Amino acid sequence: MHLSPTEENYIKAIFTLAENQSGFVSTNAIAAAMNTAPASVTDMIKKLSEKKLLLYVKYKGVQLEKEGDIIARKLIRRHRLWEYFLVEKLNFNWNEIQHMAEQLEHVQSDELTNRLDEFLDFPKYDPHGDPIPDKDGNYNYVSENFLSDIKRGFKAIIVGVKDHDPALLAYLDQLNIALGTEVIVREIYDFDNSMRIVVSNEEVTISHQVAKNLYVKN
């Protein structure tokens, strides 16, 4: 089935939103994720419904049908493999790759994707710590623990970044925070829940907004 890049972007957005909640995804949530007007979302939902890619229920929202789910997983697989390629093989920084991968993900070739996966030695996670689906669409879910949940005096290891905003990623670079970095929570301030943490034997203070975007494991 041929889909336009815009149609694919909607499908991927619905899949991603559904990962963070149960049941149906509201049209307002889709509009916010796509940064567009609700009327535009309604038009696209109609198109994708006619193609049997999603189910729309009035007052509830939308849910991907089986074929829509398959397409979404392929898109995410391509996107994350290209991100891995750009960082590991072309030496791009993790804050430079989002838009390039968004363009490359629309190259609809399973053969290319599978060969890219093999060339990269079947990576399990992309440079932001997000799991990469295999050729059957299966993947391991990322840790749901955030640095903001860690108590004072405890250690944690950074395993992912929820928000891929280039400004946030560049800021983390300045703090020497990357995947695999061990941090120790020295203090949590009651006023705004900001944290003083130890990174590479240096103490830095980060906001609650940053802390709640960092996936960790103990």
Short mmCIF file of C-alpha atoms in Angstrom, two decimals:
data_model
loop_
_atom_site.label_atom_id
_atom_site.label_comp_id
_atom_site.label_asym_id
_atom_site.label_seq_id
_atom_site.Cartn_x
_atom_site.Cartn_y
_atom_site.Cartn_z
CA MET A 1 0.00 0.00 0.00
CA HIS A 2 1.41 3.38 -1.01
CA LEU A 3 1.15 6.08 1.63
CA SER A 4 2.31 9.68 1.56
CA PRO A 5 4.93 10.81 4.11
CA THR A 6 2.21 12.82 5.86
CA GLU A 7 -0.01 9.75 6.20
CA GLU A 8 2.92 7.77 7.57
CA ASN A 9 3.70 10.53 10.06
CA TYR A 10 0.15 10.38 11.39
CA ILE A 11 0.29 6.62 11.77
CA LYS A 12 3.59 6.82 13.63
CA ALA A 13 2.28 9.59 15.90
CA ILE A 14 -0.83 7.57 16.78
CA PHE A 15 1.29 4.50 17.54
CA THR A 16 3.65 6.52 19.76
CA LEU A 17 0.78 8.16 21.64
CA ALA A 18 -0.90 4.79 22.16
CA GLU A 19 2.30 3.42 23.73
CA ASN A 20 1.93 5.90 26.60
CA GLN A 21 -1.73 5.19 27.34
CA SER A 22 -4.30 2.44 27.07
CA GLY A 23 -7.22 2.35 24.68
CA PHE A 24 -8.02 5.02 22.11
CA VAL A 25 -6.01 8.14 21.22
CA SER A 26 -7.92 11.41 21.15
CA THR A 27 -7.96 13.68 18.13
CA ASN A 28 -6.75 16.55 20.32
CA ALA A 29 -3.70 14.53 21.35
CA ILE A 30 -2.95 13.79 17.70
CA ALA A 31 -3.34 17.46 16.77
CA ALA A 32 -0.88 18.45 19.51
CA ALA A 33 1.64 15.79 18.47
CA MET A 34 1.42 16.80 14.81
CA ASN A 35 1.28 20.53 15.59
CA THR A 36 -1.77 20.99 13.41
CA ALA A 37 -5.43 21.96 13.65
CA PRO A 38 -8.05 19.42 14.83
CA ALA A 39 -9.87 19.85 11.50
CA SER A 40 -6.81 18.61 9.63
CA VAL A 41 -6.63 15.61 11.96
CA THR A 42 -10.28 14.81 11.26
CA ASP A 43 -9.65 14.84 7.50
CA MET A 44 -6.63 12.55 7.85
CA ILE A 45 -8.49 10.15 10.15
CA LYS A 46 -11.15 9.82 7.48
CA LYS A 47 -8.53 8.99 4.83
CA LEU A 48 -6.77 6.42 6.98
CA SER A 49 -10.07 4.88 8.07
CA GLU A 50 -11.05 4.40 4.43
CA LYS A 51 -7.75 2.58 3.90
CA LYS A 52 -8.57 0.28 6.86
CA LEU A 53 -5.49 1.46 8.75
CA LEU A 54 -7.28 2.75 11.83
CA LEU A 55 -10.56 2.55 13.68
CA TYR A 56 -12.36 5.74 14.67
CA VAL A 57 -15.01 5.73 17.39
CA LYS A 58 -16.89 8.95 18.03
CA TYR A 59 -16.20 10.52 21.45
CA LYS A 60 -13.41 7.98 22.04
CA GLY A 61 -10.79 8.62 19.38
CA VAL A 62 -8.75 6.34 17.17
CA GLN A 63 -6.95 3.04 17.37
CA LEU A 64 -4.65 1.51 14.76
CA GLU A 65 -5.92 -1.53 12.92
CA LYS A 66 -3.55 -4.49 12.41
CA GLU A 67 -2.17 -3.16 9.11
CA GLY A 68 -1.71 0.32 10.57
CA ASP A 69 0.19 -1.14 13.51
CA ILE A 70 2.49 -3.07 11.16
CA ILE A 71 3.22 0.08 9.14
CA ALA A 72 3.95 2.08 12.30
CA ARG A 73 6.43 -0.49 13.58
CA LYS A 74 8.22 -0.52 10.21
CA LEU A 75 8.48 3.27 10.26
CA ILE A 76 9.89 3.28 13.77
CA ARG A 77 12.31 0.49 12.86
CA ARG A 78 13.61 2.42 9.86
CA HIS A 79 13.84 5.69 11.79
CA ARG A 80 15.82 4.23 14.66
CA LEU A 81 18.13 2.20 12.45
CA TRP A 82 18.96 5.29 10.42
CA GLU A 83 19.62 7.23 13.63
CA TYR A 84 22.01 4.51 14.73
CA PHE A 85 23.72 4.54 11.33
CA LEU A 86 24.11 8.33 11.35
CA VAL A 87 25.74 8.35 14.79
CA GLU A 88 27.80 5.16 14.66
CA LYS A 89 28.93 5.23 11.01
CA LEU A 90 28.81 8.89 9.97
CA ASN A 91 29.77 10.38 13.35
CA PHE A 92 26.82 12.73 13.70
CA ASN A 93 25.97 13.87 17.22
CA TRP A 94 22.74 12.56 18.77
CA ASN A 95 21.25 16.07 18.68
CA GLU A 96 21.72 16.35 14.89
CA ILE A 97 19.97 13.25 13.58
CA GLN A 98 16.23 13.61 14.26
CA HIS A 99 15.22 15.43 11.07
CA MET A 100 17.54 13.43 8.83
CA ALA A 101 16.13 10.15 10.14
CA GLU A 102 12.59 11.48 9.66
CA GLN A 103 13.34 11.91 5.96
CA LEU A 104 15.08 8.56 5.57
CA GLU A 105 12.32 6.60 7.36
CA HIS A 106 9.99 7.15 4.39
CA VAL A 107 12.16 5.05 2.05
CA GLN A 108 9.79 2.08 1.77
CA SER A 109 12.09 -0.88 1.17
CA ASP A 110 12.08 -3.85 3.52
CA GLU A 111 15.15 -5.22 1.74
CA LEU A 112 17.11 -2.02 2.37
CA THR A 113 15.99 -1.93 6.01
CA ASN A 114 16.96 -5.54 6.63
CA ARG A 115 20.37 -5.09 4.99
CA LEU A 116 20.96 -1.94 7.02
CA ASP A 117 20.08 -3.85 10.19
CA GLU A 118 22.53 -6.62 9.27
CA PHE A 119 25.24 -4.10 8.35
CA LEU A 120 24.87 -2.49 11.77
CA ASP A 121 25.02 -5.92 13.49
CA PHE A 122 21.40 -5.85 14.64
CA PRO A 123 21.44 -3.07 17.25
CA LYS A 124 18.77 -3.26 19.95
CA TYR A 125 18.62 0.44 20.86
CA ASP A 126 19.05 3.71 18.98
CA PRO A 127 21.38 6.54 20.13
CA HIS A 128 18.64 7.97 22.38
CA GLY A 129 18.06 4.65 24.11
CA ASP A 130 14.82 3.81 22.30
CA PRO A 131 14.35 0.13 21.36
CA ILE A 132 14.66 -0.81 17.69
CA PRO A 133 11.97 -3.23 16.45
CA ASP A 134 13.24 -6.36 14.71
CA LYS A 135 12.03 -7.40 11.24
CA ASP A 136 8.89 -8.87 12.81
CA GLY A 137 8.09 -5.63 14.68
CA ASN A 138 9.03 -6.95 18.12
CA TYR A 139 11.13 -4.93 20.55
CA ASN A 140 12.04 -4.59 24.22
CA TYR A 141 10.30 -1.81 26.09
CA VAL A 142 12.48 0.90 27.59
CA SER A 143 12.72 1.38 31.34
CA GLU A 144 9.84 3.41 32.74
CA ASN A 145 11.96 4.74 35.62
CA PHE A 146 13.02 8.37 35.41
CA LEU A 147 15.83 10.22 37.16
CA SER A 148 13.14 12.40 38.75
CA ASP A 149 11.95 9.26 40.64
CA ILE A 150 15.34 8.56 42.23
CA LYS A 151 15.69 9.44 45.90
CA ARG A 152 18.49 11.43 47.49
CA GLY A 153 21.66 9.43 48.05
CA PHE A 154 20.94 6.80 45.40
CA LYS A 155 22.80 5.99 42.18
CA ALA A 156 21.32 5.45 38.73
CA ILE A 157 22.53 4.82 35.18
CA ILE A 158 21.13 6.80 32.25
CA VAL A 159 19.59 4.43 29.69
CA GLY A 160 17.46 6.73 27.52
CA VAL A 161 16.10 10.19 26.79
CA LYS A 162 12.35 10.69 26.44
CA ASP A 163 12.42 14.06 24.67
CA HIS A 164 14.67 14.20 21.60
CA ASP A 165 14.68 18.00 21.41
CA PRO A 166 18.11 18.96 20.00
CA ALA A 167 18.44 21.73 22.60
CA LEU A 168 17.98 19.23 25.44
CA LEU A 169 20.45 16.78 23.90
CA ALA A 170 23.04 19.54 23.40
CA TYR A 171 22.53 20.60 27.04
CA LEU A 172 23.11 17.01 28.20
CA ASP A 173 26.34 16.97 26.18
CA GLN A 174 27.49 20.06 28.07
CA LEU A 175 26.86 18.22 31.34
CA ASN A 176 28.68 15.08 30.08
CA ILE A 177 25.45 13.09 30.42
CA ALA A 178 25.08 10.29 27.87
CA LEU A 179 23.70 6.76 27.71
CA GLY A 180 25.54 4.65 30.27
CA THR A 181 26.48 7.61 32.47
CA GLU A 182 26.24 6.90 36.20
CA VAL A 183 24.81 9.69 38.35
CA ILE A 184 24.41 10.09 42.09
CA VAL A 185 21.57 12.20 43.49
CA ARG A 186 23.07 14.47 46.16
CA GLU A 187 20.11 16.75 46.82
CA ILE A 188 16.50 17.34 45.76
CA TYR A 189 15.24 20.87 46.38
CA ASP A 190 11.69 21.18 47.70
CA PHE A 191 11.07 24.51 45.97
CA ASP A 192 11.03 23.20 42.39
CA ASN A 193 12.22 19.57 42.65
CA SER A 194 15.46 20.44 40.88
CA MET A 195 18.36 18.09 41.62
CA ARG A 196 22.01 18.37 42.50
CA ILE A 197 23.71 15.32 41.01
CA VAL A 198 27.23 13.96 40.64
CA VAL A 199 28.35 13.31 37.06
CA SER A 200 31.93 12.21 36.36
CA ASN A 201 33.01 13.32 39.84
CA GLU A 202 31.53 16.80 39.33
CA GLU A 203 28.38 18.19 40.94
CA VAL A 204 25.81 19.91 38.72
CA THR A 205 22.24 21.07 39.25
CA ILE A 206 19.51 20.08 36.79
CA SER A 207 15.85 21.09 36.63
CA HIS A 208 12.95 18.76 37.31
CA GLN A 209 12.05 19.09 33.61
CA VAL A 210 15.39 17.59 32.62
CA ALA A 211 15.27 14.88 35.30
CA LYS A 212 11.84 13.65 34.19
CA ASN A 213 13.11 13.22 30.63
CA LEU A 214 15.95 10.86 31.54
CA TYR A 215 15.22 7.13 31.69
CA VAL A 216 17.37 5.33 34.26
CA LYS A 217 18.05 1.96 35.80
CA ASN A 218 19.36 1.42 39.33
#
